């Protein structure tokens, strides 16, 4: 798999850092932000191949962020990384893949391969 530019959104520093390290181990370049508004600003300022977002965040939930992303960038793949059980991807949920915490490197690889069409 070629290295991807990934926007990683999570309000928990430890989770964001750990997932960022796992992505880096596969040579992906992760830009880390801690909120939905920061993510939207980053998407305005740079180009990304995909977004990985937490579900439960202060200020803007991950599904709300995903909906805003899909409105502006409809083809942007969005993976939701969560410890909760939100609706499955489909008509009511704007995410393309749900990755449950704790996610291991093989889980992250599968999620990325699936949303990028590599699987």
PDB file of C-alpha atoms in Angstrom:
ATOM      1  CA  UNK A   1       0.000   0.000   0.000  1.00  0.00           C
ATOM      2  CA  UNK A   2       1.376   3.399  -0.926  1.00  0.00           C
ATOM      3  CA  UNK A   3       1.825   5.964   1.862  1.00  0.00           C
ATOM      4  CA  UNK A   4      -1.255   8.107   2.388  1.00  0.00           C
ATOM      5  CA  UNK A   5      -1.857  11.566   3.828  1.00  0.00           C
ATOM      6  CA  UNK A   6      -4.267  10.984   6.693  1.00  0.00           C
ATOM      7  CA  UNK A   7      -6.086  13.511   8.875  1.00  0.00           C
ATOM      8  CA  UNK A   8      -6.393  12.032  12.363  1.00  0.00           C
ATOM      9  CA  UNK A   9      -9.003  13.618  14.657  1.00  0.00           C
ATOM     10  CA  UNK A  10      -9.281  12.673  18.336  1.00  0.00           C
ATOM     11  CA  UNK A  11      -9.628  14.796  21.464  1.00  0.00           C
ATOM     12  CA  UNK A  12      -7.653  12.284  23.551  1.00  0.00           C
ATOM     13  CA  UNK A  13      -3.934  12.999  23.214  1.00  0.00           C
ATOM     14  CA  UNK A  14      -2.830   9.438  24.048  1.00  0.00           C
ATOM     15  CA  UNK A  15      -5.152   7.847  21.489  1.00  0.00           C
ATOM     16  CA  UNK A  16      -4.208  10.358  18.804  1.00  0.00           C
ATOM     17  CA  UNK A  17      -0.492   9.833  19.462  1.00  0.00           C
ATOM     18  CA  UNK A  18      -0.786   6.018  19.476  1.00  0.00           C
ATOM     19  CA  UNK A  19      -2.794   5.832  16.252  1.00  0.00           C
ATOM     20  CA  UNK A  20      -0.437   8.384  14.687  1.00  0.00           C
ATOM     21  CA  UNK A  21       2.537   6.162  15.550  1.00  0.00           C
ATOM     22  CA  UNK A  22       0.803   3.098  14.075  1.00  0.00           C
ATOM     23  CA  UNK A  23       0.064   5.010  10.869  1.00  0.00           C
ATOM     24  CA  UNK A  24       3.667   6.202  10.731  1.00  0.00           C
ATOM     25  CA  UNK A  25       4.893   2.615  11.089  1.00  0.00           C
ATOM     26  CA  UNK A  26       3.194   1.959   7.731  1.00  0.00           C
ATOM     27  CA  UNK A  27       4.822   5.105   6.285  1.00  0.00           C
ATOM     28  CA  UNK A  28       1.592   7.105   6.215  1.00  0.00           C
ATOM     29  CA  UNK A  29       1.807  10.814   7.012  1.00  0.00           C
ATOM     30  CA  UNK A  30      -0.677  11.672   9.767  1.00  0.00           C
ATOM     31  CA  UNK A  31      -1.728  15.213  10.549  1.00  0.00           C
ATOM     32  CA  UNK A  32      -3.158  15.171  14.057  1.00  0.00           C
ATOM     33  CA  UNK A  33      -5.869  17.530  15.317  1.00  0.00           C
ATOM     34  CA  UNK A  34      -7.992  17.438  18.462  1.00  0.00           C
ATOM     35  CA  UNK A  35     -11.416  18.687  17.317  1.00  0.00           C
ATOM     36  CA  UNK A  36     -13.925  18.823  14.493  1.00  0.00           C
ATOM     37  CA  UNK A  37     -13.401  22.549  13.820  1.00  0.00           C
ATOM     38  CA  UNK A  38      -9.622  22.001  13.648  1.00  0.00           C
ATOM     39  CA  UNK A  39     -10.200  19.139  11.206  1.00  0.00           C
ATOM     40  CA  UNK A  40     -12.346  21.272   8.913  1.00  0.00           C
ATOM     41  CA  UNK A  41      -9.697  23.995   8.986  1.00  0.00           C
ATOM     42  CA  UNK A  42      -6.968  21.455   8.139  1.00  0.00           C
ATOM     43  CA  UNK A  43      -9.056  20.139   5.221  1.00  0.00           C
ATOM     44  CA  UNK A  44      -9.418  23.694   3.908  1.00  0.00           C
ATOM     45  CA  UNK A  45      -5.662  24.222   4.068  1.00  0.00           C
ATOM     46  CA  UNK A  46      -4.299  20.921   2.794  1.00  0.00           C
ATOM     47  CA  UNK A  47      -5.148  17.817   0.787  1.00  0.00           C
ATOM     48  CA  UNK A  48      -5.698  14.456   2.461  1.00  0.00           C
ATOM     49  CA  UNK A  49      -6.394  10.953   1.192  1.00  0.00           C
ATOM     50  CA  UNK A  50      -8.689  10.073   4.095  1.00  0.00           C
ATOM     51  CA  UNK A  51      -9.896  11.090   7.553  1.00  0.00           C
ATOM     52  CA  UNK A  52      -9.913   8.992  10.722  1.00  0.00           C
ATOM     53  CA  UNK A  53     -12.076  10.559  13.425  1.00  0.00           C
ATOM     54  CA  UNK A  54     -13.143   9.712  16.931  1.00  0.00           C
ATOM     55  CA  UNK A  55     -16.889   9.523  17.556  1.00  0.00           C
ATOM     56  CA  UNK A  56     -17.320  11.144  20.956  1.00  0.00           C
ATOM     57  CA  UNK A  57     -15.525  14.502  21.056  1.00  0.00           C
ATOM     58  CA  UNK A  58     -16.172  17.764  22.839  1.00  0.00           C
ATOM     59  CA  UNK A  59     -17.878  20.389  20.708  1.00  0.00           C
ATOM     60  CA  UNK A  60     -18.528  18.330  17.589  1.00  0.00           C
ATOM     61  CA  UNK A  61     -19.229  14.607  17.464  1.00  0.00           C
ATOM     62  CA  UNK A  62     -17.466  12.481  14.858  1.00  0.00           C
ATOM     63  CA  UNK A  63     -20.624  11.743  12.879  1.00  0.00           C
ATOM     64  CA  UNK A  64     -21.368  15.480  12.673  1.00  0.00           C
ATOM     65  CA  UNK A  65     -17.806  16.073  11.454  1.00  0.00           C
ATOM     66  CA  UNK A  66     -18.190  13.267   8.906  1.00  0.00           C
ATOM     67  CA  UNK A  67     -21.433  14.808   7.615  1.00  0.00           C
ATOM     68  CA  UNK A  68     -19.744  18.195   7.191  1.00  0.00           C
ATOM     69  CA  UNK A  69     -16.818  16.548   5.397  1.00  0.00           C
ATOM     70  CA  UNK A  70     -19.143  14.651   3.040  1.00  0.00           C
ATOM     71  CA  UNK A  71     -21.053  17.875   2.251  1.00  0.00           C
ATOM     72  CA  UNK A  72     -17.880  19.672   1.202  1.00  0.00           C
ATOM     73  CA  UNK A  73     -15.693  16.752   0.026  1.00  0.00           C
ATOM     74  CA  UNK A  74     -18.184  13.992  -0.906  1.00  0.00           C
ATOM     75  CA  UNK A  75     -15.536  11.513  -2.076  1.00  0.00           C
ATOM     76  CA  UNK A  76     -13.351  11.843   1.048  1.00  0.00           C
ATOM     77  CA  UNK A  77     -13.222   8.466   2.842  1.00  0.00           C
ATOM     78  CA  UNK A  78     -14.032   8.776   6.553  1.00  0.00           C
ATOM     79  CA  UNK A  79     -13.202   6.112   9.132  1.00  0.00           C
ATOM     80  CA  UNK A  80     -14.779   6.479  12.568  1.00  0.00           C
ATOM     81  CA  UNK A  81     -12.552   5.192  15.377  1.00  0.00           C
ATOM     82  CA  UNK A  82     -14.752   4.656  18.415  1.00  0.00           C
ATOM     83  CA  UNK A  83     -15.281   2.829  21.649  1.00  0.00           C
ATOM     84  CA  UNK A  84     -19.050   3.265  21.251  1.00  0.00           C
ATOM     85  CA  UNK A  85     -21.466   1.565  18.898  1.00  0.00           C
ATOM     86  CA  UNK A  86     -22.830   4.251  16.564  1.00  0.00           C
ATOM     87  CA  UNK A  87     -25.094   3.387  13.646  1.00  0.00           C
ATOM     88  CA  UNK A  88     -23.408   1.273  11.042  1.00  0.00           C
ATOM     89  CA  UNK A  89     -22.320   2.978   7.809  1.00  0.00           C
ATOM     90  CA  UNK A  90     -25.248   3.522   5.506  1.00  0.00           C
ATOM     91  CA  UNK A  91     -27.869   6.064   4.573  1.00  0.00           C
ATOM     92  CA  UNK A  92     -28.107   7.524   8.088  1.00  0.00           C
ATOM     93  CA  UNK A  93     -24.394   7.491   8.877  1.00  0.00           C
ATOM     94  CA  UNK A  94     -21.913   9.509   6.812  1.00  0.00           C
ATOM     95  CA  UNK A  95     -18.883   7.372   7.714  1.00  0.00           C
ATOM     96  CA  UNK A  96     -17.463   4.752   5.380  1.00  0.00           C
ATOM     97  CA  UNK A  97     -16.065   2.385   8.008  1.00  0.00           C
ATOM     98  CA  UNK A  98     -16.332   1.954  11.784  1.00  0.00           C
ATOM     99  CA  UNK A  99     -13.115   0.948  13.542  1.00  0.00           C
ATOM    100  CA  UNK A 100     -13.671  -0.111  17.147  1.00  0.00           C
ATOM    101  CA  UNK A 101     -11.253   0.760  19.951  1.00  0.00           C
ATOM    102  CA  UNK A 102      -8.847  -0.588  20.823  1.00  0.00           C
ATOM    103  CA  UNK A 103      -7.696  -0.926  17.236  1.00  0.00           C
ATOM    104  CA  UNK A 104      -4.599  -2.911  16.410  1.00  0.00           C
ATOM    105  CA  UNK A 105      -2.357  -2.274  13.417  1.00  0.00           C
ATOM    106  CA  UNK A 106      -4.032  -5.036  11.392  1.00  0.00           C
ATOM    107  CA  UNK A 107      -7.467  -3.486  12.118  1.00  0.00           C
ATOM    108  CA  UNK A 108      -6.266  -0.079  10.944  1.00  0.00           C
ATOM    109  CA  UNK A 109      -4.734  -1.596   7.816  1.00  0.00           C
ATOM    110  CA  UNK A 110      -8.001  -3.398   6.997  1.00  0.00           C
ATOM    111  CA  UNK A 111     -10.052  -0.211   7.502  1.00  0.00           C
ATOM    112  CA  UNK A 112      -7.731   1.821   5.280  1.00  0.00           C
ATOM    113  CA  UNK A 113      -7.612  -0.868   2.588  1.00  0.00           C
ATOM    114  CA  UNK A 114     -11.396  -1.115   2.590  1.00  0.00           C
ATOM    115  CA  UNK A 115     -12.181   2.604   2.292  1.00  0.00           C
ATOM    116  CA  UNK A 116      -9.407   3.211  -0.235  1.00  0.00           C
ATOM    117  CA  UNK A 117     -10.547   0.295  -2.406  1.00  0.00           C
ATOM    118  CA  UNK A 118      -7.344  -1.707  -1.934  1.00  0.00           C
ATOM    119  CA  UNK A 119      -9.119  -4.724  -0.428  1.00  0.00           C
TER     120      UNK A 119
END
